[in-house]
GROMACS .gro file of N, CA and C in nm:
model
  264
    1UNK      N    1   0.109   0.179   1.035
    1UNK     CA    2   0.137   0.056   0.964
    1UNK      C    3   0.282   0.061   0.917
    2UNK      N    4   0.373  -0.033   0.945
    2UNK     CA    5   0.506  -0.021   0.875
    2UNK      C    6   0.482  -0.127   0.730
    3UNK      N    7   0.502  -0.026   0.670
    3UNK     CA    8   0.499  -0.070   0.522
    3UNK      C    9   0.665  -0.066   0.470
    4UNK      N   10   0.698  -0.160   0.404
    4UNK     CA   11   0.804  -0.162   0.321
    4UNK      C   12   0.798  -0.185   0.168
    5UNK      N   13   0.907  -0.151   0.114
    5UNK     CA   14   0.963  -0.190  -0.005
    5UNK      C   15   0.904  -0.289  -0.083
    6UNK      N   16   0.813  -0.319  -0.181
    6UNK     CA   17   0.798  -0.477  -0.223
    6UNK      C   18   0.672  -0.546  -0.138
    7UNK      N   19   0.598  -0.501  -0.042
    7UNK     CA   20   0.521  -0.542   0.020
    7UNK      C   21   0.408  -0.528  -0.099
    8UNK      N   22   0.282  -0.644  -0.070
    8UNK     CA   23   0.184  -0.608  -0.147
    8UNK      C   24   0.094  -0.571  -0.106
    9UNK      N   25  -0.013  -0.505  -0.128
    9UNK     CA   26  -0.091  -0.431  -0.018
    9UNK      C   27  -0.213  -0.416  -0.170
   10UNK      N   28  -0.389  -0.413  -0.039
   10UNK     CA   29  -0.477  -0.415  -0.108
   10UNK      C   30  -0.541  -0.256  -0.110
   11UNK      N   31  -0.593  -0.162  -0.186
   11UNK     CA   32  -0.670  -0.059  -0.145
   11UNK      C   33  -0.836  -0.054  -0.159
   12UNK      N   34  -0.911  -0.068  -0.061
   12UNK     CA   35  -1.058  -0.016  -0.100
   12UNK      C   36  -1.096   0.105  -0.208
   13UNK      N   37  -1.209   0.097  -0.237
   13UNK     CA   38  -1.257   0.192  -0.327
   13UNK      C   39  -1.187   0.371  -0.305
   14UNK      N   40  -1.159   0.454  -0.359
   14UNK     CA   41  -1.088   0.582  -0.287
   14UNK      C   42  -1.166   0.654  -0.391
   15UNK      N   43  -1.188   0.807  -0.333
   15UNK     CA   44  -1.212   0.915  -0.424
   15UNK      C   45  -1.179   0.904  -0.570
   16UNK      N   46  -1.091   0.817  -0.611
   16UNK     CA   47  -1.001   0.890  -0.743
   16UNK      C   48  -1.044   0.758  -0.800
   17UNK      N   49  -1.035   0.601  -0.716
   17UNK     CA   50  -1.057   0.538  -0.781
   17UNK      C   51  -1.212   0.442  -0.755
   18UNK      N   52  -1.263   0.379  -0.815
   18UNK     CA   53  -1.440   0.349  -0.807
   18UNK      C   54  -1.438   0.181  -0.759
   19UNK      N   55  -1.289   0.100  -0.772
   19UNK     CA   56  -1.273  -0.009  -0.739
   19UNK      C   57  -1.207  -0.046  -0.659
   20UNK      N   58  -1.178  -0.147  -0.586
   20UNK     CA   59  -1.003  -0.163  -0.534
   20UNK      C   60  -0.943  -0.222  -0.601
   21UNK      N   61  -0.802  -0.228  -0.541
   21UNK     CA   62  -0.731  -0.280  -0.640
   21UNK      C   63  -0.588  -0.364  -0.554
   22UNK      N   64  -0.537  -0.454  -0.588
   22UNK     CA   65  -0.440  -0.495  -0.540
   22UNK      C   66  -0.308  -0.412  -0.615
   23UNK      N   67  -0.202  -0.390  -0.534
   23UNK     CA   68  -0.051  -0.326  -0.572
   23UNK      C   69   0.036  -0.365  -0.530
   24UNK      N   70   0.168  -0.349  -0.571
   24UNK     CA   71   0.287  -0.341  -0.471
   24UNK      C   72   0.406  -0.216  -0.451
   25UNK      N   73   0.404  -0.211  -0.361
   25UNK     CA   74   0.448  -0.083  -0.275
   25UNK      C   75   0.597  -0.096  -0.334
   26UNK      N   76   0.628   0.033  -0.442
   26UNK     CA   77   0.712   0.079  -0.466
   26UNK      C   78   0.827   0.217  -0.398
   27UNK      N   79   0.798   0.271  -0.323
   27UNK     CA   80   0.849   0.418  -0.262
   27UNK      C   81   0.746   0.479  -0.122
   28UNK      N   82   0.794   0.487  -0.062
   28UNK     CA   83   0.737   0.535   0.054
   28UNK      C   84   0.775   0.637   0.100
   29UNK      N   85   0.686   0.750   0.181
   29UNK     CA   86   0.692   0.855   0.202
   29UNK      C   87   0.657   0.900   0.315
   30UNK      N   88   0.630   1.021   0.382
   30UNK     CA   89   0.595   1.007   0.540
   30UNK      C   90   0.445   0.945   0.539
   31UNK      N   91   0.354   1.012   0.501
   31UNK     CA   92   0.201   0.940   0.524
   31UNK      C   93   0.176   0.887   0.386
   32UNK      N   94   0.233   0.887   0.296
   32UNK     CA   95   0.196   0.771   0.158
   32UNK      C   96   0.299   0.748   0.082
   33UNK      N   97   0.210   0.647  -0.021
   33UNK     CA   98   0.303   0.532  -0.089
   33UNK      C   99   0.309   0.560  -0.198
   34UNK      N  100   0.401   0.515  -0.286
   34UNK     CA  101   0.380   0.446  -0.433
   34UNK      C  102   0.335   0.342  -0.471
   35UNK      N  103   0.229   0.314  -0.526
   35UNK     CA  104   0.212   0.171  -0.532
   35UNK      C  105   0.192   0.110  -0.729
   36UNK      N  106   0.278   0.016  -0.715
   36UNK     CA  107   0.226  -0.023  -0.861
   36UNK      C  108   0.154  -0.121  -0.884
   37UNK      N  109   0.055  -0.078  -0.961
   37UNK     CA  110  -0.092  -0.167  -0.943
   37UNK      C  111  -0.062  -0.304  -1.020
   38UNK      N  112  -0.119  -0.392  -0.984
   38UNK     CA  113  -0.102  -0.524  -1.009
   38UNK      C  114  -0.185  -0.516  -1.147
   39UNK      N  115  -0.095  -0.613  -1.318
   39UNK     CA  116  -0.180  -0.577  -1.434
   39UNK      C  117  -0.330  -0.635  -1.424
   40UNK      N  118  -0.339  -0.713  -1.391
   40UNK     CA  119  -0.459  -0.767  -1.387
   40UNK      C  120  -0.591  -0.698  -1.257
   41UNK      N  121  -0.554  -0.640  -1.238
   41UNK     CA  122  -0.602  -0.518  -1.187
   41UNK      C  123  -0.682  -0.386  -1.270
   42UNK      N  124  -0.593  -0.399  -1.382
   42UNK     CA  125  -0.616  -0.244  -1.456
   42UNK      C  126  -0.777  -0.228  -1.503
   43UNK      N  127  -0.833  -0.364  -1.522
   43UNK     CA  128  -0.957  -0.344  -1.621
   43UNK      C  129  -1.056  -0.366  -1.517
   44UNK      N  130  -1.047  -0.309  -1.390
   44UNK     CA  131  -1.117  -0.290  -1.300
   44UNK      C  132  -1.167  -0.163  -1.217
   45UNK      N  133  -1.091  -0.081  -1.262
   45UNK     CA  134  -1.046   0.035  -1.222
   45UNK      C  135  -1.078   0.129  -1.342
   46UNK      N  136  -1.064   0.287  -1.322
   46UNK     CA  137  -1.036   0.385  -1.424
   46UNK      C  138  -0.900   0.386  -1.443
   47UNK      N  139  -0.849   0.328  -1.593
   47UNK     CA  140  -0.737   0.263  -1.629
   47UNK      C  141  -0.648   0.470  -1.701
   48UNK      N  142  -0.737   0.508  -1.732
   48UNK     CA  143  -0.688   0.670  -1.803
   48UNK      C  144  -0.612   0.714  -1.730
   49UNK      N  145  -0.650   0.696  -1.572
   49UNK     CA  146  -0.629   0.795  -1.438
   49UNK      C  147  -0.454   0.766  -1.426
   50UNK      N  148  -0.416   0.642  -1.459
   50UNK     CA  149  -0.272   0.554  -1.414
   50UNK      C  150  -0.222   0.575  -1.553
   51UNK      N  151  -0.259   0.566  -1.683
   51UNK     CA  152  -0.151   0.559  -1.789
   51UNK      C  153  -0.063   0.596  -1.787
   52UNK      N  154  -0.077   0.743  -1.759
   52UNK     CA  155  -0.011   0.857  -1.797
   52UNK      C  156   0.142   0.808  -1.675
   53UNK      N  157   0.154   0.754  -1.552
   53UNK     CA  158   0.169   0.680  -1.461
   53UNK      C  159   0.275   0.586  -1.490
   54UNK      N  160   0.215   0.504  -1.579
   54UNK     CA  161   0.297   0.377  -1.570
   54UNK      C  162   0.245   0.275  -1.510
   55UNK      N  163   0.135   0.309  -1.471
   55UNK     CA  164   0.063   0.226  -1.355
   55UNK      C  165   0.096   0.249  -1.197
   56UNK      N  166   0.139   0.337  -1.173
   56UNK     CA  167   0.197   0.405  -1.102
   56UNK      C  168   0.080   0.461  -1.014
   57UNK      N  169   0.000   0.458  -0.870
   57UNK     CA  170  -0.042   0.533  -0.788
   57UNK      C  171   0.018   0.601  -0.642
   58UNK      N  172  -0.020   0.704  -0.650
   58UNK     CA  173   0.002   0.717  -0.492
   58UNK      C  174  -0.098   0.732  -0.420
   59UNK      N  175  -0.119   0.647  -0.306
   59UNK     CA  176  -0.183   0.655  -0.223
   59UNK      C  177  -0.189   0.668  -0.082
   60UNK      N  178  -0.265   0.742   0.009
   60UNK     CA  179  -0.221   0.746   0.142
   60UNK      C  180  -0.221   0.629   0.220
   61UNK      N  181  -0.118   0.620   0.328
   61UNK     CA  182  -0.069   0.482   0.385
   61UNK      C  183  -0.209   0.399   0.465
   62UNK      N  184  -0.308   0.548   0.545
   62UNK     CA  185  -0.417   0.505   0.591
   62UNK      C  186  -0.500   0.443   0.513
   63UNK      N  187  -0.542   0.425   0.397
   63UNK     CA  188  -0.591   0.379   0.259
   63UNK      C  189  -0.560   0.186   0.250
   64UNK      N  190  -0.437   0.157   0.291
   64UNK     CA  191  -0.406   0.024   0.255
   64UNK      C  192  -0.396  -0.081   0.335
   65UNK      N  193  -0.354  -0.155   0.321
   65UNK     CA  194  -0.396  -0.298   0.404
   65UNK      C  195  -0.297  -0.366   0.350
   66UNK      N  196  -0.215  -0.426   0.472
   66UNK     CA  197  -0.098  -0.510   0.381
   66UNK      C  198  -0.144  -0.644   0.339
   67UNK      N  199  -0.126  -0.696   0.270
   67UNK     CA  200  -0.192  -0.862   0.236
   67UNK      C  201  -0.079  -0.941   0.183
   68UNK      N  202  -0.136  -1.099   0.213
   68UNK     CA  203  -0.017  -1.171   0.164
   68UNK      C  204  -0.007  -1.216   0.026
   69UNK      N  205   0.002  -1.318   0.000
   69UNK     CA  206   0.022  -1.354  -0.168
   69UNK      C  207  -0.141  -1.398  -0.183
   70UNK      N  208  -0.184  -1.456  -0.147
   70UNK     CA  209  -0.378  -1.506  -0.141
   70UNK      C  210  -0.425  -1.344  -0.123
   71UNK      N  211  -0.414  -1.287  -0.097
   71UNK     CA  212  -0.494  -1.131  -0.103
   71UNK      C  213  -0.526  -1.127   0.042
   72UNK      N  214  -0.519  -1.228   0.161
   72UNK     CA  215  -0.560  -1.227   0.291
   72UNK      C  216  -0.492  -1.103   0.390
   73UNK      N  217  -0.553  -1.034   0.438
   73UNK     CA  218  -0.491  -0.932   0.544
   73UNK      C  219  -0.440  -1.019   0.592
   74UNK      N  220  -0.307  -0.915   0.642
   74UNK     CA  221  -0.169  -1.014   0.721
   74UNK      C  222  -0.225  -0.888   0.827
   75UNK      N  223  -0.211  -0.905   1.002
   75UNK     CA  224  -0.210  -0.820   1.084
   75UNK      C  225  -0.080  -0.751   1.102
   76UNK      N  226  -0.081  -0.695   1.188
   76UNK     CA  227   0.043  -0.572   1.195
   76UNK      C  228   0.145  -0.670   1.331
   77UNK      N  229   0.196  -0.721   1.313
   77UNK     CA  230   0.312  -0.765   1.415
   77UNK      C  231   0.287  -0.635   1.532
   78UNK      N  232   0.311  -0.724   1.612
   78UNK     CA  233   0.286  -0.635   1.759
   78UNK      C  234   0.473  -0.614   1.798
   79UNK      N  235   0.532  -0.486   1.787
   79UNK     CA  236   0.631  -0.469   1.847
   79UNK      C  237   0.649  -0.471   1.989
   80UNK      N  238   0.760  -0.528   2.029
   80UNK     CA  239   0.829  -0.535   2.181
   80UNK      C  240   0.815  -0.348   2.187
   81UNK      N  241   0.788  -0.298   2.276
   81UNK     CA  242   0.867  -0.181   2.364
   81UNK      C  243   0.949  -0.230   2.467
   82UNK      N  244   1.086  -0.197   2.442
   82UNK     CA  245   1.194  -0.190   2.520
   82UNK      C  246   1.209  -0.045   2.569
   83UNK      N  247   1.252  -0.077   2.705
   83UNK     CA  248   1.241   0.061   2.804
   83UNK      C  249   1.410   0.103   2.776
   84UNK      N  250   1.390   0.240   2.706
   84UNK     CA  251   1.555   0.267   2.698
   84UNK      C  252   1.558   0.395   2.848
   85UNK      N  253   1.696   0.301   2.873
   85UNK     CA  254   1.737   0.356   2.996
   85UNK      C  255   1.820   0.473   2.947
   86UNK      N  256   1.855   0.633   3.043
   86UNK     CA  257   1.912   0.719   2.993
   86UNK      C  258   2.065   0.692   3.056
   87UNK      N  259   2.167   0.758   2.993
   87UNK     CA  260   2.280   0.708   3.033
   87UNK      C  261   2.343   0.758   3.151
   88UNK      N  262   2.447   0.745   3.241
   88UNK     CA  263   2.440   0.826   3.348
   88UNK      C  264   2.569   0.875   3.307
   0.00000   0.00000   0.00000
């Protein structure tokens, strides 16, 4: 998934947390994110787990789903492969 900067992205239920939650992707890393959870979010979730945080999670990239402003999965743009030629 290419995730960026500012994207908002939804997570299903995870080990750590018992709800999902909507965020937006603050810092990215090779296989996970930063994400800062959306406030209206918090009283859905185990709110103790993030205080300490800032609201602050990390989560792995396989975990998320990018979505648009309605919460709707956006699909993954299908990239061109361009055939790179070697030089002579």
């Amino acid at each position: 998934m290419a995730l960026h900067e500012d994207n908002r992205v939804f997570c299903k239920k995870t080990e750590l947390f018992s709800d999902s939650f909507y965020g937006t992707v603050t810092k990215l890393y090779e296989h996970s994110v930063i994400v800062k959870v959306e406030p209206d979010q918090l009283s859905k979730k185990e709110t103790d787990k993030i205080d300490s945080f800032g609201d602050l999670v990390v989560i792995r990239m396989s975990e998320l789903q990018l979505v648009d402003a309605d919460g709707n999965a956006i699909d993954e743009p299908e990239e061109d492969e361009e055939e790179v030629e070697a030089a002579e």
